[in-house]
PDB file of C-alpha atoms in Angstrom:
ATOM      1  CA  UNK A 594     106.955  59.492 180.330  1.00  0.00           C
ATOM      2  CA  UNK A 595     104.728  56.980 182.100  1.00  0.00           C
ATOM      3  CA  UNK A 596     101.209  58.144 182.943  1.00  0.00           C
ATOM      4  CA  UNK A 597      99.893  57.596 186.448  1.00  0.00           C
ATOM      5  CA  UNK A 598      96.980  55.219 186.553  1.00  0.00           C
ATOM      6  CA  UNK A 599      94.078  56.199 188.785  1.00  0.00           C
ATOM      7  CA  UNK A 600      91.781  53.600 190.230  1.00  0.00           C
ATOM      8  CA  UNK A 601      88.370  53.534 188.569  1.00  0.00           C
ATOM      9  CA  UNK A 602      86.585  54.060 191.852  1.00  0.00           C
ATOM     10  CA  UNK A 603      88.496  57.294 192.473  1.00  0.00           C
ATOM     11  CA  UNK A 604      87.565  58.656 189.054  1.00  0.00           C
ATOM     12  CA  UNK A 605      83.907  57.758 189.553  1.00  0.00           C
ATOM     13  CA  UNK A 606      83.946  59.175 193.055  1.00  0.00           C
ATOM     14  CA  UNK A 607      85.523  62.388 191.802  1.00  0.00           C
ATOM     15  CA  UNK A 608      82.916  62.633 189.059  1.00  0.00           C
ATOM     16  CA  UNK A 609      80.121  62.110 191.564  1.00  0.00           C
ATOM     17  CA  UNK A 610      81.465  64.867 193.770  1.00  0.00           C
ATOM     18  CA  UNK A 611      81.890  67.242 190.819  1.00  0.00           C
ATOM     19  CA  UNK A 612      78.381  66.726 189.419  1.00  0.00           C
ATOM     20  CA  UNK A 613      76.475  68.809 192.056  1.00  0.00           C
ATOM     21  CA  UNK A 614      78.991  71.619 191.645  1.00  0.00           C
ATOM     22  CA  UNK A 615      78.621  71.512 187.875  1.00  0.00           C
ATOM     23  CA  UNK A 616      74.873  71.570 188.247  1.00  0.00           C
ATOM     24  CA  UNK A 617      75.088  74.609 190.492  1.00  0.00           C
ATOM     25  CA  UNK A 618      77.330  76.317 187.941  1.00  0.00           C
ATOM     26  CA  UNK A 619      74.863  75.451 185.189  1.00  0.00           C
ATOM     27  CA  UNK A 620      71.995  76.889 187.184  1.00  0.00           C
ATOM     28  CA  UNK A 621      74.016  80.030 187.872  1.00  0.00           C
ATOM     29  CA  UNK A 622      74.809  80.404 184.179  1.00  0.00           C
ATOM     30  CA  UNK A 623      71.143  80.000 183.263  1.00  0.00           C
ATOM     31  CA  UNK A 624      70.135  82.512 185.953  1.00  0.00           C
ATOM     32  CA  UNK A 625      72.760  84.916 184.682  1.00  0.00           C
ATOM     33  CA  UNK A 626      71.463  84.446 181.152  1.00  0.00           C
ATOM     34  CA  UNK A 627      67.934  85.281 182.253  1.00  0.00           C
ATOM     35  CA  UNK A 628      69.226  88.359 184.094  1.00  0.00           C
ATOM     36  CA  UNK A 629      71.096  89.524 181.015  1.00  0.00           C
ATOM     37  CA  UNK A 630      67.984  89.039 178.887  1.00  0.00           C
ATOM     38  CA  UNK A 631      65.907  90.932 181.465  1.00  0.00           C
ATOM     39  CA  UNK A 632      68.417  93.779 181.471  1.00  0.00           C
ATOM     40  CA  UNK A 633      68.339  93.806 177.681  1.00  0.00           C
ATOM     41  CA  UNK A 634      64.551  93.974 177.646  1.00  0.00           C
ATOM     42  CA  UNK A 635      64.624  96.721 180.281  1.00  0.00           C
ATOM     43  CA  UNK A 636      67.096  98.729 178.212  1.00  0.00           C
ATOM     44  CA  UNK A 637      64.927  98.334 175.112  1.00  0.00           C
ATOM     45  CA  UNK A 638      61.901  99.380 177.145  1.00  0.00           C
ATOM     46  CA  UNK A 639      63.737 102.403 178.556  1.00  0.00           C
ATOM     47  CA  UNK A 640      64.918 103.355 175.077  1.00  0.00           C
ATOM     48  CA  UNK A 641      61.364 103.071 173.773  1.00  0.00           C
ATOM     49  CA  UNK A 642      60.104 105.178 176.666  1.00  0.00           C
ATOM     50  CA  UNK A 643      62.780 107.800 176.000  1.00  0.00           C
ATOM     51  CA  UNK A 644      61.917 107.917 172.297  1.00  0.00           C
ATOM     52  CA  UNK A 645      58.241 108.161 173.159  1.00  0.00           C
ATOM     53  CA  UNK A 646      58.843 110.921 175.696  1.00  0.00           C
ATOM     54  CA  UNK A 647      60.917 112.881 173.185  1.00  0.00           C
ATOM     55  CA  UNK A 648      58.222 112.462 170.546  1.00  0.00           C
ATOM     56  CA  UNK A 649      55.578 113.746 172.972  1.00  0.00           C
ATOM     57  CA  UNK A 650      57.823 116.673 173.962  1.00  0.00           C
ATOM     58  CA  UNK A 651      58.576 117.559 170.335  1.00  0.00           C
ATOM     59  CA  UNK A 652      54.914 117.304 169.365  1.00  0.00           C
ATOM     60  CA  UNK A 653      53.905 119.481 172.316  1.00  0.00           C
ATOM     61  CA  UNK A 654      56.457 122.116 171.328  1.00  0.00           C
ATOM     62  CA  UNK A 655      55.262 122.082 167.717  1.00  0.00           C
ATOM     63  CA  UNK A 656      51.607 122.368 168.735  1.00  0.00           C
ATOM     64  CA  UNK A 657      52.488 125.175 171.161  1.00  0.00           C
ATOM     65  CA  UNK A 658      54.389 127.000 168.425  1.00  0.00           C
ATOM     66  CA  UNK A 659      51.478 126.630 166.020  1.00  0.00           C
ATOM     67  CA  UNK A 660      49.055 127.909 168.651  1.00  0.00           C
ATOM     68  CA  UNK A 661      51.311 130.875 169.440  1.00  0.00           C
ATOM     69  CA  UNK A 662      51.528 131.751 165.750  1.00  0.00           C
ATOM     70  CA  UNK A 663      47.773 131.433 165.332  1.00  0.00           C
ATOM     71  CA  UNK A 664      47.183 133.670 168.364  1.00  0.00           C
ATOM     72  CA  UNK A 665      49.656 136.268 167.070  1.00  0.00           C
ATOM     73  CA  UNK A 666      47.977 136.324 163.657  1.00  0.00           C
ATOM     74  CA  UNK A 667      44.577 136.606 165.308  1.00  0.00           C
ATOM     75  CA  UNK A 668      45.709 139.596 167.394  1.00  0.00           C
ATOM     76  CA  UNK A 669      47.286 141.169 164.319  1.00  0.00           C
ATOM     77  CA  UNK A 670      44.061 140.835 162.350  1.00  0.00           C
ATOM     78  CA  UNK A 671      41.884 142.220 165.148  1.00  0.00           C
ATOM     79  CA  UNK A 672      44.158 145.212 165.768  1.00  0.00           C
ATOM     80  CA  UNK A 673      44.375 145.957 162.041  1.00  0.00           C
ATOM     81  CA  UNK A 674      40.586 145.963 161.867  1.00  0.00           C
ATOM     82  CA  UNK A 675      40.338 148.430 164.767  1.00  0.00           C
ATOM     83  CA  UNK A 676      42.935 150.731 163.193  1.00  0.00           C
ATOM     84  CA  UNK A 677      41.416 150.487 159.728  1.00  0.00           C
ATOM     85  CA  UNK A 678      44.418 149.113 157.831  1.00  0.00           C
ATOM     86  CA  UNK A 679      45.242 145.745 156.312  1.00  0.00           C
ATOM     87  CA  UNK A 680      46.918 143.137 158.491  1.00  0.00           C
ATOM     88  CA  UNK A 681      49.884 143.165 156.143  1.00  0.00           C
ATOM     89  CA  UNK A 682      50.278 146.940 156.420  1.00  0.00           C
ATOM     90  CA  UNK A 683      50.161 146.774 160.215  1.00  0.00           C
ATOM     91  CA  UNK A 684      52.781 144.005 160.243  1.00  0.00           C
ATOM     92  CA  UNK A 685      55.010 146.142 158.024  1.00  0.00           C
ATOM     93  CA  UNK A 686      54.672 149.128 160.336  1.00  0.00           C
ATOM     94  CA  UNK A 687      55.382 146.905 163.339  1.00  0.00           C
ATOM     95  CA  UNK A 688      58.641 145.848 161.721  1.00  0.00           C
ATOM     96  CA  UNK A 689      59.612 149.460 161.041  1.00  0.00           C
ATOM     97  CA  UNK A 690      58.678 150.412 164.603  1.00  0.00           C
ATOM     98  CA  UNK A 691      60.821 147.638 166.054  1.00  0.00           C
ATOM     99  CA  UNK A 692      63.799 148.852 164.034  1.00  0.00           C
ATOM    100  CA  UNK A 693      63.146 152.335 165.442  1.00  0.00           C
ATOM    101  CA  UNK A 694      63.138 151.087 169.032  1.00  0.00           C
ATOM    102  CA  UNK A 695      59.377 150.947 169.619  1.00  0.00           C
ATOM    103  CA  UNK A 696      57.460 147.981 170.949  1.00  0.00           C
ATOM    104  CA  UNK A 697      54.523 146.418 169.145  1.00  0.00           C
ATOM    105  CA  UNK A 698      52.253 147.605 171.948  1.00  0.00           C
ATOM    106  CA  UNK A 699      53.421 151.209 171.586  1.00  0.00           C
ATOM    107  CA  UNK A 700      52.869 151.187 167.838  1.00  0.00           C
ATOM    108  CA  UNK A 701      49.444 149.540 168.073  1.00  0.00           C
ATOM    109  CA  UNK A 702      48.304 151.981 170.753  1.00  0.00           C
ATOM    110  CA  UNK A 703      49.538 154.950 168.705  1.00  0.00           C
ATOM    111  CA  UNK A 704      47.739 153.723 165.589  1.00  0.00           C
ATOM    112  CA  UNK A 705      44.481 153.158 167.476  1.00  0.00           C
ATOM    113  CA  UNK A 706      44.708 156.712 168.850  1.00  0.00           C
ATOM    114  CA  UNK A 707      45.411 158.055 165.359  1.00  0.00           C
ATOM    115  CA  UNK A 708      42.389 156.239 163.922  1.00  0.00           C
ATOM    116  CA  UNK A 709      40.163 157.782 166.587  1.00  0.00           C
ATOM    117  CA  UNK A 710      41.712 161.232 166.102  1.00  0.00           C
ATOM    118  CA  UNK A 711      41.199 160.994 162.347  1.00  0.00           C
ATOM    119  CA  UNK A 712      37.607 159.938 162.928  1.00  0.00           C
ATOM    120  CA  UNK A 713      36.989 162.979 165.126  1.00  0.00           C
ATOM    121  CA  UNK A 714      38.529 165.252 162.513  1.00  0.00           C
ATOM    122  CA  UNK A 715      36.275 163.905 159.773  1.00  0.00           C
ATOM    123  CA  UNK A 716      33.245 164.035 162.046  1.00  0.00           C
ATOM    124  CA  UNK A 717      33.992 167.656 162.909  1.00  0.00           C
ATOM    125  CA  UNK A 718      34.248 166.958 166.623  1.00  0.00           C
ATOM    126  CA  UNK A 719      37.747 168.347 167.053  1.00  0.00           C
ATOM    127  CA  UNK A 720      40.737 166.630 168.582  1.00  0.00           C
ATOM    128  CA  UNK A 721      44.386 167.587 169.039  1.00  0.00           C
ATOM    129  CA  UNK A 722      45.384 166.847 165.441  1.00  0.00           C
ATOM    130  CA  UNK A 723      42.439 168.746 163.985  1.00  0.00           C
ATOM    131  CA  UNK A 724      43.190 171.776 166.144  1.00  0.00           C
ATOM    132  CA  UNK A 725      46.872 171.755 165.198  1.00  0.00           C
ATOM    133  CA  UNK A 726      46.187 171.201 161.502  1.00  0.00           C
ATOM    134  CA  UNK A 727      43.630 174.009 161.317  1.00  0.00           C
ATOM    135  CA  UNK A 728      46.111 176.403 162.871  1.00  0.00           C
ATOM    136  CA  UNK A 729      49.399 175.453 161.228  1.00  0.00           C
ATOM    137  CA  UNK A 730      48.800 172.905 158.448  1.00  0.00           C
ATOM    138  CA  UNK A 731      45.530 173.549 156.597  1.00  0.00           C
ATOM    139  CA  UNK A 732      46.818 171.783 153.467  1.00  0.00           C
ATOM    140  CA  UNK A 733      47.541 168.660 155.513  1.00  0.00           C
ATOM    141  CA  UNK A 734      44.092 168.803 157.075  1.00  0.00           C
ATOM    142  CA  UNK A 735      42.504 168.996 153.625  1.00  0.00           C
ATOM    143  CA  UNK A 736      44.440 165.932 152.457  1.00  0.00           C
ATOM    144  CA  UNK A 737      43.490 163.954 155.553  1.00  0.00           C
ATOM    145  CA  UNK A 738      39.838 164.871 155.194  1.00  0.00           C
ATOM    146  CA  UNK A 739      39.877 163.516 151.639  1.00  0.00           C
ATOM    147  CA  UNK A 740      41.409 160.136 152.488  1.00  0.00           C
ATOM    148  CA  UNK A 741      39.222 157.069 152.195  1.00  0.00           C
ATOM    149  CA  UNK A 742      41.073 154.864 154.687  1.00  0.00           C
ATOM    150  CA  UNK A 743      43.466 155.058 157.617  1.00  0.00           C
ATOM    151  CA  UNK A 744      46.321 153.544 155.617  1.00  0.00           C
ATOM    152  CA  UNK A 745      46.409 156.484 153.204  1.00  0.00           C
ATOM    153  CA  UNK A 746      46.105 158.938 156.089  1.00  0.00           C
ATOM    154  CA  UNK A 747      49.050 157.337 157.905  1.00  0.00           C
ATOM    155  CA  UNK A 748      51.170 157.594 154.783  1.00  0.00           C
ATOM    156  CA  UNK A 749      50.368 161.315 154.483  1.00  0.00           C
ATOM    157  CA  UNK A 750      51.128 161.938 158.155  1.00  0.00           C
ATOM    158  CA  UNK A 751      54.498 160.167 158.030  1.00  0.00           C
ATOM    159  CA  UNK A 752      55.477 162.084 154.886  1.00  0.00           C
ATOM    160  CA  UNK A 753      54.464 165.368 156.516  1.00  0.00           C
ATOM    161  CA  UNK A 754      56.167 164.472 159.787  1.00  0.00           C
ATOM    162  CA  UNK A 755      59.438 163.773 157.978  1.00  0.00           C
ATOM    163  CA  UNK A 756      59.194 167.144 156.221  1.00  0.00           C
ATOM    164  CA  UNK A 757      58.988 169.102 159.492  1.00  0.00           C
ATOM    165  CA  UNK A 758      62.467 170.448 160.136  1.00  0.00           C
ATOM    166  CA  UNK A 759      62.101 171.685 163.715  1.00  0.00           C
ATOM    167  CA  UNK A 760      62.405 168.990 166.395  1.00  0.00           C
ATOM    168  CA  UNK A 761      59.969 170.671 168.784  1.00  0.00           C
ATOM    169  CA  UNK A 762      57.364 171.158 166.051  1.00  0.00           C
ATOM    170  CA  UNK A 763      57.887 167.570 164.940  1.00  0.00           C
ATOM    171  CA  UNK A 764      57.299 166.260 168.471  1.00  0.00           C
ATOM    172  CA  UNK A 765      54.158 168.412 168.840  1.00  0.00           C
ATOM    173  CA  UNK A 766      52.799 167.152 165.523  1.00  0.00           C
ATOM    174  CA  UNK A 767      53.541 163.518 166.398  1.00  0.00           C
ATOM    175  CA  UNK A 768      51.915 163.820 169.824  1.00  0.00           C
ATOM    176  CA  UNK A 769      48.784 165.381 168.307  1.00  0.00           C
ATOM    177  CA  UNK A 770      48.545 162.532 165.810  1.00  0.00           C
ATOM    178  CA  UNK A 771      49.600 159.544 167.912  1.00  0.00           C
ATOM    179  CA  UNK A 772      49.062 160.488 171.543  1.00  0.00           C
ATOM    180  CA  UNK A 773      51.519 159.891 174.381  1.00  0.00           C
ATOM    181  CA  UNK A 774      53.837 157.693 172.301  1.00  0.00           C
ATOM    182  CA  UNK A 775      54.017 160.325 169.564  1.00  0.00           C
ATOM    183  CA  UNK A 776      57.522 161.449 170.491  1.00  0.00           C
ATOM    184  CA  UNK A 777      58.761 157.874 170.030  1.00  0.00           C
ATOM    185  CA  UNK A 778      56.958 157.576 166.702  1.00  0.00           C
ATOM    186  CA  UNK A 779      59.251 160.298 165.357  1.00  0.00           C
ATOM    187  CA  UNK A 780      62.045 157.711 165.454  1.00  0.00           C
ATOM    188  CA  UNK A 781      60.343 155.868 162.603  1.00  0.00           C
ATOM    189  CA  UNK A 782      61.130 158.686 160.188  1.00  0.00           C
ATOM    190  CA  UNK A 783      64.606 159.490 161.462  1.00  0.00           C
ATOM    191  CA  UNK A 784      66.694 159.396 158.327  1.00  0.00           C
ATOM    192  CA  UNK A 785      63.773 160.463 156.180  1.00  0.00           C
ATOM    193  CA  UNK A 786      60.528 159.118 154.788  1.00  0.00           C
ATOM    194  CA  UNK A 787      62.371 157.012 152.201  1.00  0.00           C
ATOM    195  CA  UNK A 788      64.096 155.083 154.984  1.00  0.00           C
ATOM    196  CA  UNK A 789      60.688 154.235 156.432  1.00  0.00           C
ATOM    197  CA  UNK A 790      59.580 152.946 153.028  1.00  0.00           C
ATOM    198  CA  UNK A 791      62.642 150.690 152.902  1.00  0.00           C
ATOM    199  CA  UNK A 792      61.767 149.228 156.313  1.00  0.00           C
ATOM    200  CA  UNK A 793      58.182 148.617 155.205  1.00  0.00           C
ATOM    201  CA  UNK A 794      59.354 146.892 152.032  1.00  0.00           C
ATOM    202  CA  UNK A 795      61.833 144.766 153.995  1.00  0.00           C
ATOM    203  CA  UNK A 796      59.001 143.341 156.077  1.00  0.00           C
ATOM    204  CA  UNK A 797      57.459 141.938 152.897  1.00  0.00           C
ATOM    205  CA  UNK A 798      60.772 140.734 151.538  1.00  0.00           C
ATOM    206  CA  UNK A 799      61.611 138.927 154.782  1.00  0.00           C
ATOM    207  CA  UNK A 800      58.204 137.259 154.867  1.00  0.00           C
ATOM    208  CA  UNK A 801      57.177 138.728 158.228  1.00  0.00           C
ATOM    209  CA  UNK A 802      54.185 140.616 156.862  1.00  0.00           C
ATOM    210  CA  UNK A 803      51.450 138.027 156.214  1.00  0.00           C
ATOM    211  CA  UNK A 804      48.769 138.674 153.651  1.00  0.00           C
ATOM    212  CA  UNK A 805      45.189 139.180 154.777  1.00  0.00           C
ATOM    213  CA  UNK A 806      44.380 135.670 153.519  1.00  0.00           C
ATOM    214  CA  UNK A 807      46.904 134.257 155.993  1.00  0.00           C
ATOM    215  CA  UNK A 808      45.403 136.060 158.979  1.00  0.00           C
TER     216      UNK A 808
END
């Protein structure tokens, strides 16, 4: 098949007309390339910002958690000192109280009241527990008077409380020892004194009762 011959001037003329268009296309391609690179850099920057923001958020959460834990341990230590027991013992009792449906605040308040009541008994200045013990439980009063710390006294009271068979007498005893939350404290020995001991031991086993060195 014969090829059509085009005059040279037409080819040159066509080339001349095409050159500006090609240049415009080239410029557009270069502009597009720069835009793509800019978008790429923006995406990298946004990704870096997102990673940085997440790192700041995660660090803030960790620091907040550490501070919360430190505050909780500080409050535990201070309350234990007021009550007259070790921080670990108080943490164990808190665990047992929670299982019995009491709040930490209710337990702490009850223990502070007991420490004051025990102090009055030993000082001979009376108090609800001293009055009740003199009348109905002289042997218990003697044991409490001989204790050297609040921890031992609490153990004696919980054992004695569990041994009281009458519900009304149990509630009266608990109220005399622990104040207004005394009736709730009875829940800690529902099922017997041995069940309370299991709850106390579980707090250690689960690692939720820090040692005094950790407080």
